[in-house]
Amino acid sequence: EGYYHIEASNALEADDDGNLRVVYATKLTVTGPDVDGMLASMTVALAKRGCSLVSLHAAKSEDSSYRKNGEEEEQEEQQEIKDVFYVVDRFTGQPFEDDELYPLAESLLESLRTPMAIIMPLGSSTSGTGDNDGSGSDMSSLERVFAKQPNPPYPTREEQITVVTSTGN
């Protein structure tokens, strides 16, 4: 809770009748806290990695959590995302090779850690007042999410990424 997890998979999936079927796209599932701009950041990261988006399902859920405010505890609703991307290699039209799954997941994770950097043009500033005015200055909400992240121990990159190959390993 409070951090992102990414699963990259080329595993066979069951159809409505329970029969295993070949997957014609790589599946990337991202779960974690919701912050404005995260979906845009992830899609840019995927495009930069040579992905062509076949399908996307983006969902939010509310999770009740407590935060300490001075000496008082108050309940706060934390929106959690579960975004599922189905992507293929832009150049081949095929799912990514199994050995490319971890680097794809790493790119997504990095886009979540620094979302403004990936969507801002080179040379643009991400400093601002915290207003969400479309200028990329919504850093106050991003800082709040990262302030809630477990510390210590913060999960390692390996703990935040799961890879399921076409052979199910």
Short mmCIF file of N, CA and C in Angstrom, two decimals:
data_model
loop_
_atom_site.label_atom_id
_atom_site.label_comp_id
_atom_site.label_asym_id
_atom_site.label_seq_id
_atom_site.Cartn_x
_atom_site.Cartn_y
_atom_site.Cartn_z
N GLU A 1 0.85 -1.19 0.00
CA GLU A 1 0.00 0.00 0.00
C GLU A 1 0.89 1.24 0.00
N GLY A 2 0.52 2.22 -0.78
CA GLY A 2 1.26 3.46 -0.82
C GLY A 2 2.38 3.47 -1.84
N TYR A 3 2.61 2.38 -2.53
CA TYR A 3 3.61 2.35 -3.58
C TYR A 3 3.03 1.64 -4.79
N TYR A 4 3.74 1.70 -5.88
CA TYR A 4 3.26 1.11 -7.13
C TYR A 4 3.78 -0.30 -7.31
N HIS A 5 2.96 -1.12 -7.95
CA HIS A 5 3.37 -2.46 -8.36
C HIS A 5 3.02 -2.62 -9.83
N ILE A 6 3.93 -3.22 -10.58
CA ILE A 6 3.72 -3.44 -12.00
C ILE A 6 3.93 -4.91 -12.30
N GLU A 7 2.98 -5.50 -13.01
CA GLU A 7 3.12 -6.86 -13.50
C GLU A 7 3.16 -6.82 -15.01
N ALA A 8 4.22 -7.38 -15.59
CA ALA A 8 4.36 -7.48 -17.04
C ALA A 8 4.21 -8.95 -17.40
N SER A 9 3.30 -9.25 -18.33
CA SER A 9 2.97 -10.65 -18.58
C SER A 9 2.77 -10.96 -20.06
N ASN A 10 3.32 -12.10 -20.45
CA ASN A 10 3.05 -12.70 -21.76
C ASN A 10 2.40 -14.07 -21.57
N ALA A 11 1.89 -14.33 -20.37
CA ALA A 11 1.33 -15.64 -20.05
C ALA A 11 0.04 -15.90 -20.82
N LEU A 12 -0.24 -17.18 -21.03
CA LEU A 12 -1.52 -17.56 -21.62
C LEU A 12 -2.64 -17.13 -20.70
N GLU A 13 -3.77 -16.76 -21.26
CA GLU A 13 -4.91 -16.35 -20.45
C GLU A 13 -6.10 -17.25 -20.75
N ALA A 14 -6.98 -17.38 -19.76
CA ALA A 14 -8.18 -18.19 -19.95
C ALA A 14 -9.26 -17.35 -20.61
N ASP A 15 -9.98 -17.96 -21.57
CA ASP A 15 -11.11 -17.26 -22.18
C ASP A 15 -12.34 -17.46 -21.32
N ASP A 16 -13.51 -17.03 -21.79
CA ASP A 16 -14.74 -17.13 -21.01
C ASP A 16 -15.12 -18.57 -20.67
N ASP A 17 -14.67 -19.53 -21.50
CA ASP A 17 -14.98 -20.94 -21.26
C ASP A 17 -13.92 -21.65 -20.43
N GLY A 18 -12.88 -20.91 -19.99
CA GLY A 18 -11.83 -21.50 -19.19
C GLY A 18 -10.70 -22.11 -20.00
N ASN A 19 -10.77 -22.00 -21.32
CA ASN A 19 -9.70 -22.54 -22.17
C ASN A 19 -8.56 -21.54 -22.26
N LEU A 20 -7.33 -22.06 -22.18
CA LEU A 20 -6.18 -21.19 -22.33
C LEU A 20 -6.06 -20.74 -23.78
N ARG A 21 -5.72 -19.47 -23.94
CA ARG A 21 -5.56 -18.95 -25.30
C ARG A 21 -4.24 -18.19 -25.39
N VAL A 22 -3.73 -18.13 -26.62
CA VAL A 22 -2.50 -17.40 -26.87
C VAL A 22 -2.79 -15.91 -26.71
N VAL A 23 -1.86 -15.21 -26.10
CA VAL A 23 -2.00 -13.78 -25.91
C VAL A 23 -1.35 -13.08 -27.11
N TYR A 24 -2.08 -12.16 -27.71
CA TYR A 24 -1.58 -11.46 -28.88
C TYR A 24 -1.04 -10.08 -28.53
N ALA A 25 -0.91 -9.81 -27.25
CA ALA A 25 -0.34 -8.54 -26.79
C ALA A 25 0.27 -8.76 -25.41
N THR A 26 1.26 -7.98 -25.08
CA THR A 26 1.86 -8.00 -23.75
C THR A 26 0.94 -7.24 -22.80
N LYS A 27 0.68 -7.82 -21.63
CA LYS A 27 -0.20 -7.22 -20.63
C LYS A 27 0.64 -6.59 -19.54
N LEU A 28 0.38 -5.30 -19.27
CA LEU A 28 1.06 -4.56 -18.21
C LEU A 28 0.00 -4.07 -17.23
N THR A 29 0.06 -4.53 -15.99
CA THR A 29 -0.91 -4.14 -14.97
C THR A 29 -0.21 -3.28 -13.94
N VAL A 30 -0.75 -2.09 -13.70
CA VAL A 30 -0.16 -1.14 -12.76
C VAL A 30 -1.17 -0.87 -11.66
N THR A 31 -0.75 -1.03 -10.40
CA THR A 31 -1.60 -0.70 -9.26
C THR A 31 -0.83 0.23 -8.34
N GLY A 32 -1.56 1.11 -7.65
CA GLY A 32 -0.94 2.03 -6.71
C GLY A 32 -1.76 3.29 -6.53
N PRO A 33 -1.20 4.29 -5.83
CA PRO A 33 -1.92 5.53 -5.56
C PRO A 33 -2.19 6.32 -6.83
N ASP A 34 -3.31 7.01 -6.85
CA ASP A 34 -3.70 7.80 -8.01
C ASP A 34 -3.26 9.25 -7.83
N VAL A 35 -2.61 9.77 -8.86
CA VAL A 35 -2.19 11.17 -8.90
C VAL A 35 -2.49 11.67 -10.30
N ASP A 36 -3.02 12.90 -10.39
CA ASP A 36 -3.28 13.47 -11.71
C ASP A 36 -2.04 13.41 -12.58
N GLY A 37 -2.21 13.02 -13.82
CA GLY A 37 -1.12 12.97 -14.77
C GLY A 37 -0.42 11.63 -14.88
N MET A 38 -0.74 10.68 -13.99
CA MET A 38 -0.06 9.39 -14.02
C MET A 38 -0.37 8.61 -15.30
N LEU A 39 -1.62 8.58 -15.73
CA LEU A 39 -1.97 7.83 -16.93
C LEU A 39 -1.25 8.42 -18.15
N ALA A 40 -1.21 9.74 -18.25
CA ALA A 40 -0.50 10.39 -19.36
C ALA A 40 0.98 10.04 -19.31
N SER A 41 1.56 10.07 -18.13
CA SER A 41 2.97 9.76 -17.98
C SER A 41 3.27 8.32 -18.41
N MET A 42 2.40 7.39 -18.01
CA MET A 42 2.62 5.99 -18.38
C MET A 42 2.51 5.77 -19.88
N THR A 43 1.51 6.39 -20.52
CA THR A 43 1.36 6.19 -21.96
C THR A 43 2.53 6.80 -22.74
N VAL A 44 3.05 7.92 -22.28
CA VAL A 44 4.23 8.51 -22.92
C VAL A 44 5.42 7.56 -22.75
N ALA A 45 5.61 7.02 -21.56
CA ALA A 45 6.72 6.09 -21.32
C ALA A 45 6.63 4.88 -22.23
N LEU A 46 5.42 4.35 -22.40
CA LEU A 46 5.24 3.19 -23.28
C LEU A 46 5.53 3.56 -24.73
N ALA A 47 5.07 4.72 -25.16
CA ALA A 47 5.35 5.16 -26.54
C ALA A 47 6.85 5.30 -26.77
N LYS A 48 7.55 5.84 -25.78
CA LYS A 48 9.00 6.00 -25.89
C LYS A 48 9.72 4.65 -25.98
N ARG A 49 9.12 3.60 -25.42
CA ARG A 49 9.71 2.25 -25.47
C ARG A 49 9.31 1.49 -26.73
N GLY A 50 8.57 2.13 -27.63
CA GLY A 50 8.20 1.47 -28.88
C GLY A 50 6.94 0.66 -28.80
N CYS A 51 6.08 0.99 -27.85
CA CYS A 51 4.82 0.26 -27.68
C CYS A 51 3.72 0.88 -28.53
N SER A 52 2.87 0.02 -29.04
CA SER A 52 1.63 0.45 -29.68
C SER A 52 0.51 -0.08 -28.79
N LEU A 53 -0.37 0.80 -28.34
CA LEU A 53 -1.43 0.43 -27.41
C LEU A 53 -2.57 -0.27 -28.16
N VAL A 54 -2.87 -1.49 -27.74
CA VAL A 54 -3.96 -2.27 -28.34
C VAL A 54 -5.24 -2.04 -27.55
N SER A 55 -5.12 -2.03 -26.21
CA SER A 55 -6.28 -1.87 -25.34
C SER A 55 -5.81 -1.32 -24.00
N LEU A 56 -6.72 -0.59 -23.34
CA LEU A 56 -6.43 -0.03 -22.02
C LEU A 56 -7.69 -0.07 -21.19
N HIS A 57 -7.53 -0.53 -19.95
CA HIS A 57 -8.62 -0.47 -18.98
C HIS A 57 -8.07 0.26 -17.76
N ALA A 58 -8.61 1.43 -17.48
CA ALA A 58 -8.16 2.23 -16.34
C ALA A 58 -9.28 2.29 -15.32
N ALA A 59 -8.95 1.94 -14.07
CA ALA A 59 -9.97 1.92 -13.02
C ALA A 59 -9.42 2.52 -11.74
N LYS A 60 -10.33 3.08 -10.93
CA LYS A 60 -9.98 3.63 -9.63
C LYS A 60 -10.82 2.93 -8.57
N SER A 61 -10.24 2.85 -7.38
CA SER A 61 -11.00 2.37 -6.23
C SER A 61 -10.61 3.23 -5.06
N GLU A 62 -11.48 3.31 -4.07
CA GLU A 62 -11.17 4.09 -2.88
C GLU A 62 -10.75 3.16 -1.76
N ASP A 63 -9.71 3.54 -1.06
CA ASP A 63 -9.17 2.77 0.04
C ASP A 63 -9.10 3.70 1.25
N SER A 64 -9.73 3.32 2.33
CA SER A 64 -9.68 4.16 3.53
C SER A 64 -8.34 3.97 4.22
N SER A 65 -7.69 5.06 4.51
CA SER A 65 -6.43 4.99 5.23
C SER A 65 -6.38 6.13 6.24
N TYR A 66 -5.50 6.01 7.19
CA TYR A 66 -5.37 7.03 8.22
C TYR A 66 -4.04 7.74 8.04
N ARG A 67 -4.02 9.03 8.33
CA ARG A 67 -2.76 9.76 8.31
C ARG A 67 -2.67 10.58 9.59
N LYS A 68 -1.49 10.76 10.04
CA LYS A 68 -1.24 11.51 11.27
C LYS A 68 -1.13 12.99 10.92
N ASN A 69 -1.90 13.83 11.58
CA ASN A 69 -1.88 15.27 11.35
C ASN A 69 -1.66 15.91 12.71
N GLY A 70 -0.39 16.20 13.02
CA GLY A 70 -0.11 16.67 14.38
C GLY A 70 -0.31 15.51 15.32
N GLU A 71 -1.21 15.70 16.30
CA GLU A 71 -1.50 14.61 17.23
C GLU A 71 -2.82 13.95 16.91
N GLU A 72 -3.51 14.46 15.91
CA GLU A 72 -4.80 13.89 15.56
C GLU A 72 -4.64 12.94 14.39
N GLU A 73 -5.48 11.92 14.38
CA GLU A 73 -5.54 11.06 13.21
C GLU A 73 -6.85 11.36 12.52
N GLU A 74 -6.79 11.54 11.23
CA GLU A 74 -8.02 11.74 10.49
C GLU A 74 -8.07 10.76 9.34
N GLN A 75 -9.28 10.35 9.01
CA GLN A 75 -9.45 9.39 7.94
C GLN A 75 -9.45 10.14 6.61
N GLU A 76 -8.78 9.53 5.65
CA GLU A 76 -8.67 10.14 4.33
C GLU A 76 -8.92 9.05 3.28
N GLU A 77 -9.68 9.38 2.27
CA GLU A 77 -9.92 8.43 1.20
C GLU A 77 -8.78 8.55 0.19
N GLN A 78 -8.06 7.47 -0.04
CA GLN A 78 -6.96 7.43 -1.00
C GLN A 78 -7.43 6.68 -2.23
N GLN A 79 -7.43 7.36 -3.35
CA GLN A 79 -7.79 6.70 -4.61
C GLN A 79 -6.64 5.80 -5.03
N GLU A 80 -6.96 4.59 -5.39
CA GLU A 80 -5.98 3.63 -5.91
C GLU A 80 -6.33 3.35 -7.36
N ILE A 81 -5.30 3.16 -8.19
CA ILE A 81 -5.53 2.82 -9.59
C ILE A 81 -5.25 1.36 -9.84
N LYS A 82 -5.90 0.83 -10.84
CA LYS A 82 -5.53 -0.44 -11.44
C LYS A 82 -5.71 -0.23 -12.94
N ASP A 83 -4.58 0.02 -13.60
CA ASP A 83 -4.59 0.27 -15.03
C ASP A 83 -3.97 -0.93 -15.74
N VAL A 84 -4.67 -1.44 -16.75
CA VAL A 84 -4.19 -2.59 -17.50
C VAL A 84 -3.99 -2.17 -18.95
N PHE A 85 -2.75 -2.27 -19.41
CA PHE A 85 -2.39 -1.93 -20.78
C PHE A 85 -2.11 -3.21 -21.54
N TYR A 86 -2.64 -3.32 -22.75
CA TYR A 86 -2.26 -4.39 -23.68
C TYR A 86 -1.50 -3.70 -24.80
N VAL A 87 -0.23 -4.08 -24.97
CA VAL A 87 0.63 -3.41 -25.94
C VAL A 87 1.33 -4.42 -26.83
N VAL A 88 1.69 -3.96 -28.02
CA VAL A 88 2.52 -4.74 -28.94
C VAL A 88 3.70 -3.88 -29.36
N ASP A 89 4.72 -4.53 -29.87
CA ASP A 89 5.88 -3.81 -30.41
C ASP A 89 5.42 -3.04 -31.64
N ARG A 90 5.65 -1.75 -31.64
CA ARG A 90 5.21 -0.88 -32.72
C ARG A 90 5.76 -1.33 -34.08
N PHE A 91 6.96 -1.90 -34.09
CA PHE A 91 7.62 -2.25 -35.34
C PHE A 91 7.24 -3.63 -35.87
N THR A 92 6.95 -4.57 -34.96
CA THR A 92 6.63 -5.93 -35.38
C THR A 92 5.14 -6.24 -35.29
N GLY A 93 4.41 -5.49 -34.48
CA GLY A 93 3.00 -5.79 -34.26
C GLY A 93 2.77 -7.01 -33.38
N GLN A 94 3.84 -7.51 -32.76
CA GLN A 94 3.76 -8.71 -31.94
C GLN A 94 3.96 -8.35 -30.46
N PRO A 95 3.58 -9.26 -29.55
CA PRO A 95 3.89 -9.03 -28.14
C PRO A 95 5.40 -8.89 -27.98
N PHE A 96 5.81 -8.21 -26.94
CA PHE A 96 7.23 -8.06 -26.67
C PHE A 96 7.81 -9.41 -26.26
N GLU A 97 9.10 -9.60 -26.52
CA GLU A 97 9.78 -10.83 -26.12
C GLU A 97 9.85 -10.87 -24.59
N ASP A 98 9.93 -12.07 -24.05
CA ASP A 98 9.97 -12.24 -22.60
C ASP A 98 11.11 -11.45 -21.96
N ASP A 99 12.27 -11.39 -22.63
CA ASP A 99 13.41 -10.68 -22.04
C ASP A 99 13.24 -9.16 -22.09
N GLU A 100 12.18 -8.68 -22.73
CA GLU A 100 11.90 -7.24 -22.77
C GLU A 100 10.86 -6.81 -21.73
N LEU A 101 10.27 -7.76 -21.02
CA LEU A 101 9.21 -7.45 -20.06
C LEU A 101 9.72 -6.63 -18.89
N TYR A 102 10.85 -7.02 -18.32
CA TYR A 102 11.37 -6.29 -17.16
C TYR A 102 11.73 -4.84 -17.53
N PRO A 103 12.45 -4.60 -18.64
CA PRO A 103 12.73 -3.20 -19.01
C PRO A 103 11.46 -2.38 -19.28
N LEU A 104 10.42 -3.00 -19.84
CA LEU A 104 9.15 -2.30 -20.03
C LEU A 104 8.57 -1.88 -18.68
N ALA A 105 8.55 -2.82 -17.74
CA ALA A 105 8.02 -2.53 -16.40
C ALA A 105 8.85 -1.46 -15.71
N GLU A 106 10.17 -1.50 -15.87
CA GLU A 106 11.04 -0.48 -15.29
C GLU A 106 10.71 0.90 -15.84
N SER A 107 10.44 0.98 -17.14
CA SER A 107 10.09 2.27 -17.75
C SER A 107 8.80 2.82 -17.15
N LEU A 108 7.83 1.94 -16.95
CA LEU A 108 6.58 2.38 -16.34
C LEU A 108 6.81 2.85 -14.91
N LEU A 109 7.58 2.10 -14.15
CA LEU A 109 7.86 2.47 -12.77
C LEU A 109 8.56 3.82 -12.71
N GLU A 110 9.52 4.03 -13.57
CA GLU A 110 10.24 5.30 -13.59
C GLU A 110 9.29 6.45 -13.95
N SER A 111 8.36 6.20 -14.87
CA SER A 111 7.40 7.26 -15.25
C SER A 111 6.50 7.62 -14.08
N LEU A 112 6.25 6.68 -13.17
CA LEU A 112 5.43 6.93 -12.00
C LEU A 112 6.20 7.67 -10.92
N ARG A 113 7.49 7.49 -10.88
CA ARG A 113 8.31 8.17 -9.88
C ARG A 113 8.57 9.61 -10.26
N THR A 114 8.64 9.88 -11.55
CA THR A 114 8.94 11.23 -12.05
C THR A 114 7.98 11.58 -13.18
N PRO A 115 6.68 11.63 -12.90
CA PRO A 115 5.71 11.80 -14.00
C PRO A 115 5.86 13.11 -14.75
N MET A 116 6.20 14.18 -14.09
CA MET A 116 6.29 15.46 -14.78
C MET A 116 7.49 15.48 -15.73
N ALA A 117 8.57 14.78 -15.36
CA ALA A 117 9.76 14.76 -16.19
C ALA A 117 9.49 14.08 -17.52
N ILE A 118 8.66 13.05 -17.52
CA ILE A 118 8.45 12.31 -18.75
C ILE A 118 7.47 13.02 -19.70
N ILE A 119 6.55 13.82 -19.15
CA ILE A 119 5.58 14.47 -20.02
C ILE A 119 5.94 15.91 -20.34
N MET A 120 6.93 16.46 -19.64
CA MET A 120 7.34 17.84 -19.92
C MET A 120 8.36 17.85 -21.04
N PRO A 121 8.27 18.80 -21.96
CA PRO A 121 9.29 18.91 -23.01
C PRO A 121 10.64 19.23 -22.37
N LEU A 122 11.72 18.85 -23.05
CA LEU A 122 13.05 19.14 -22.54
C LEU A 122 13.20 20.63 -22.32
N GLY A 123 13.81 20.99 -21.21
CA GLY A 123 14.05 22.40 -20.90
C GLY A 123 12.90 23.08 -20.19
N SER A 124 11.76 22.38 -20.01
CA SER A 124 10.63 22.98 -19.29
C SER A 124 10.84 22.84 -17.80
N SER A 125 10.30 23.76 -17.07
CA SER A 125 10.41 23.73 -15.62
C SER A 125 9.21 23.03 -15.03
N THR A 126 9.43 22.23 -13.97
CA THR A 126 8.31 21.59 -13.27
C THR A 126 8.05 22.28 -11.95
N SER A 127 8.71 23.39 -11.69
CA SER A 127 8.44 24.09 -10.44
C SER A 127 7.17 24.90 -10.60
N GLY A 128 6.48 25.07 -9.53
CA GLY A 128 5.23 25.81 -9.61
C GLY A 128 4.59 25.98 -8.26
N THR A 129 3.38 26.44 -8.29
CA THR A 129 2.68 26.77 -7.05
C THR A 129 1.87 25.61 -6.51
N GLY A 130 1.76 24.54 -7.30
CA GLY A 130 0.93 23.43 -6.85
C GLY A 130 -0.47 23.50 -7.42
N ASP A 131 -0.75 24.52 -8.20
CA ASP A 131 -2.06 24.62 -8.83
C ASP A 131 -2.09 23.69 -10.02
N ASN A 132 -3.22 23.07 -10.26
CA ASN A 132 -3.34 22.21 -11.42
C ASN A 132 -3.90 23.05 -12.56
N ASP A 133 -3.04 23.86 -13.14
CA ASP A 133 -3.46 24.77 -14.20
C ASP A 133 -3.05 24.29 -15.58
N GLY A 134 -2.66 23.01 -15.68
CA GLY A 134 -2.26 22.46 -16.95
C GLY A 134 -0.81 22.76 -17.30
N SER A 135 -0.10 23.45 -16.46
CA SER A 135 1.27 23.82 -16.76
C SER A 135 2.27 22.79 -16.25
N GLY A 136 1.81 21.70 -15.69
CA GLY A 136 2.72 20.71 -15.15
C GLY A 136 3.18 21.05 -13.75
N SER A 137 2.46 21.92 -13.06
CA SER A 137 2.90 22.35 -11.74
C SER A 137 2.09 21.73 -10.61
N ASP A 138 1.48 20.59 -10.83
CA ASP A 138 0.68 19.94 -9.80
C ASP A 138 1.58 19.09 -8.89
N MET A 139 2.68 19.64 -8.48
CA MET A 139 3.65 18.89 -7.71
C MET A 139 3.22 18.68 -6.26
N SER A 140 2.34 19.51 -5.73
CA SER A 140 1.95 19.33 -4.34
C SER A 140 1.22 18.01 -4.13
N SER A 141 0.34 17.60 -5.04
CA SER A 141 -0.36 16.32 -4.88
C SER A 141 0.61 15.16 -5.08
N LEU A 142 1.57 15.31 -5.99
CA LEU A 142 2.56 14.27 -6.19
C LEU A 142 3.43 14.12 -4.95
N GLU A 143 3.84 15.23 -4.38
CA GLU A 143 4.65 15.18 -3.16
C GLU A 143 3.89 14.52 -2.02
N ARG A 144 2.57 14.76 -1.93
CA ARG A 144 1.77 14.13 -0.88
C ARG A 144 1.77 12.62 -1.03
N VAL A 145 1.68 12.12 -2.26
CA VAL A 145 1.67 10.67 -2.49
C VAL A 145 3.00 10.08 -2.05
N PHE A 146 4.11 10.69 -2.49
CA PHE A 146 5.40 10.13 -2.14
C PHE A 146 5.70 10.28 -0.66
N ALA A 147 5.13 11.28 0.00
CA ALA A 147 5.32 11.44 1.44
C ALA A 147 4.67 10.29 2.20
N LYS A 148 3.63 9.68 1.63
CA LYS A 148 2.92 8.57 2.28
C LYS A 148 3.59 7.23 2.01
N GLN A 149 4.56 7.19 1.11
CA GLN A 149 5.19 5.93 0.76
C GLN A 149 5.92 5.37 1.97
N PRO A 150 5.93 4.05 2.11
CA PRO A 150 6.57 3.43 3.25
C PRO A 150 8.04 3.84 3.36
N ASN A 151 8.44 4.22 4.55
CA ASN A 151 9.82 4.65 4.73
C ASN A 151 10.22 4.44 6.18
N PRO A 152 11.23 3.73 6.53
CA PRO A 152 11.72 2.61 5.76
C PRO A 152 10.86 1.39 6.02
N PRO A 153 10.97 0.28 5.42
CA PRO A 153 11.78 0.07 4.24
C PRO A 153 10.96 0.36 2.98
N TYR A 154 11.51 1.09 2.07
CA TYR A 154 10.87 1.34 0.79
C TYR A 154 11.10 0.11 -0.08
N PRO A 155 10.07 -0.37 -0.75
CA PRO A 155 10.26 -1.58 -1.54
C PRO A 155 11.29 -1.36 -2.66
N THR A 156 12.06 -2.39 -2.91
CA THR A 156 13.04 -2.31 -3.98
C THR A 156 12.34 -2.38 -5.33
N ARG A 157 13.04 -2.02 -6.36
CA ARG A 157 12.52 -2.11 -7.73
C ARG A 157 12.07 -3.54 -8.02
N GLU A 158 12.85 -4.50 -7.56
CA GLU A 158 12.51 -5.91 -7.80
C GLU A 158 11.22 -6.30 -7.09
N GLU A 159 10.96 -5.70 -5.93
CA GLU A 159 9.73 -6.00 -5.20
C GLU A 159 8.51 -5.32 -5.84
N GLN A 160 8.74 -4.30 -6.64
CA GLN A 160 7.64 -3.57 -7.26
C GLN A 160 7.31 -4.08 -8.66
N ILE A 161 8.13 -4.97 -9.20
CA ILE A 161 7.93 -5.46 -10.55
C ILE A 161 7.81 -6.98 -10.52
N THR A 162 6.77 -7.48 -11.17
CA THR A 162 6.58 -8.92 -11.34
C THR A 162 6.54 -9.20 -12.85
N VAL A 163 7.30 -10.20 -13.28
CA VAL A 163 7.33 -10.57 -14.69
C VAL A 163 6.80 -11.99 -14.81
N VAL A 164 5.82 -12.19 -15.72
CA VAL A 164 5.28 -13.52 -16.00
C VAL A 164 5.52 -13.75 -17.49
N THR A 165 6.41 -14.69 -17.80
CA THR A 165 6.78 -14.95 -19.19
C THR A 165 5.74 -15.80 -19.90
N SER A 166 5.95 -16.01 -21.17
CA SER A 166 5.02 -16.82 -21.96
C SER A 166 4.98 -18.26 -21.50
N THR A 167 6.02 -18.70 -20.79
CA THR A 167 6.04 -20.06 -20.25
C THR A 167 5.48 -20.12 -18.84
N GLY A 168 5.03 -18.96 -18.31
CA GLY A 168 4.43 -18.93 -16.98
C GLY A 168 5.42 -18.76 -15.86
N ASN A 169 6.67 -18.51 -16.16
CA ASN A 169 7.71 -18.32 -15.13
C ASN A 169 7.91 -16.88 -14.80
#
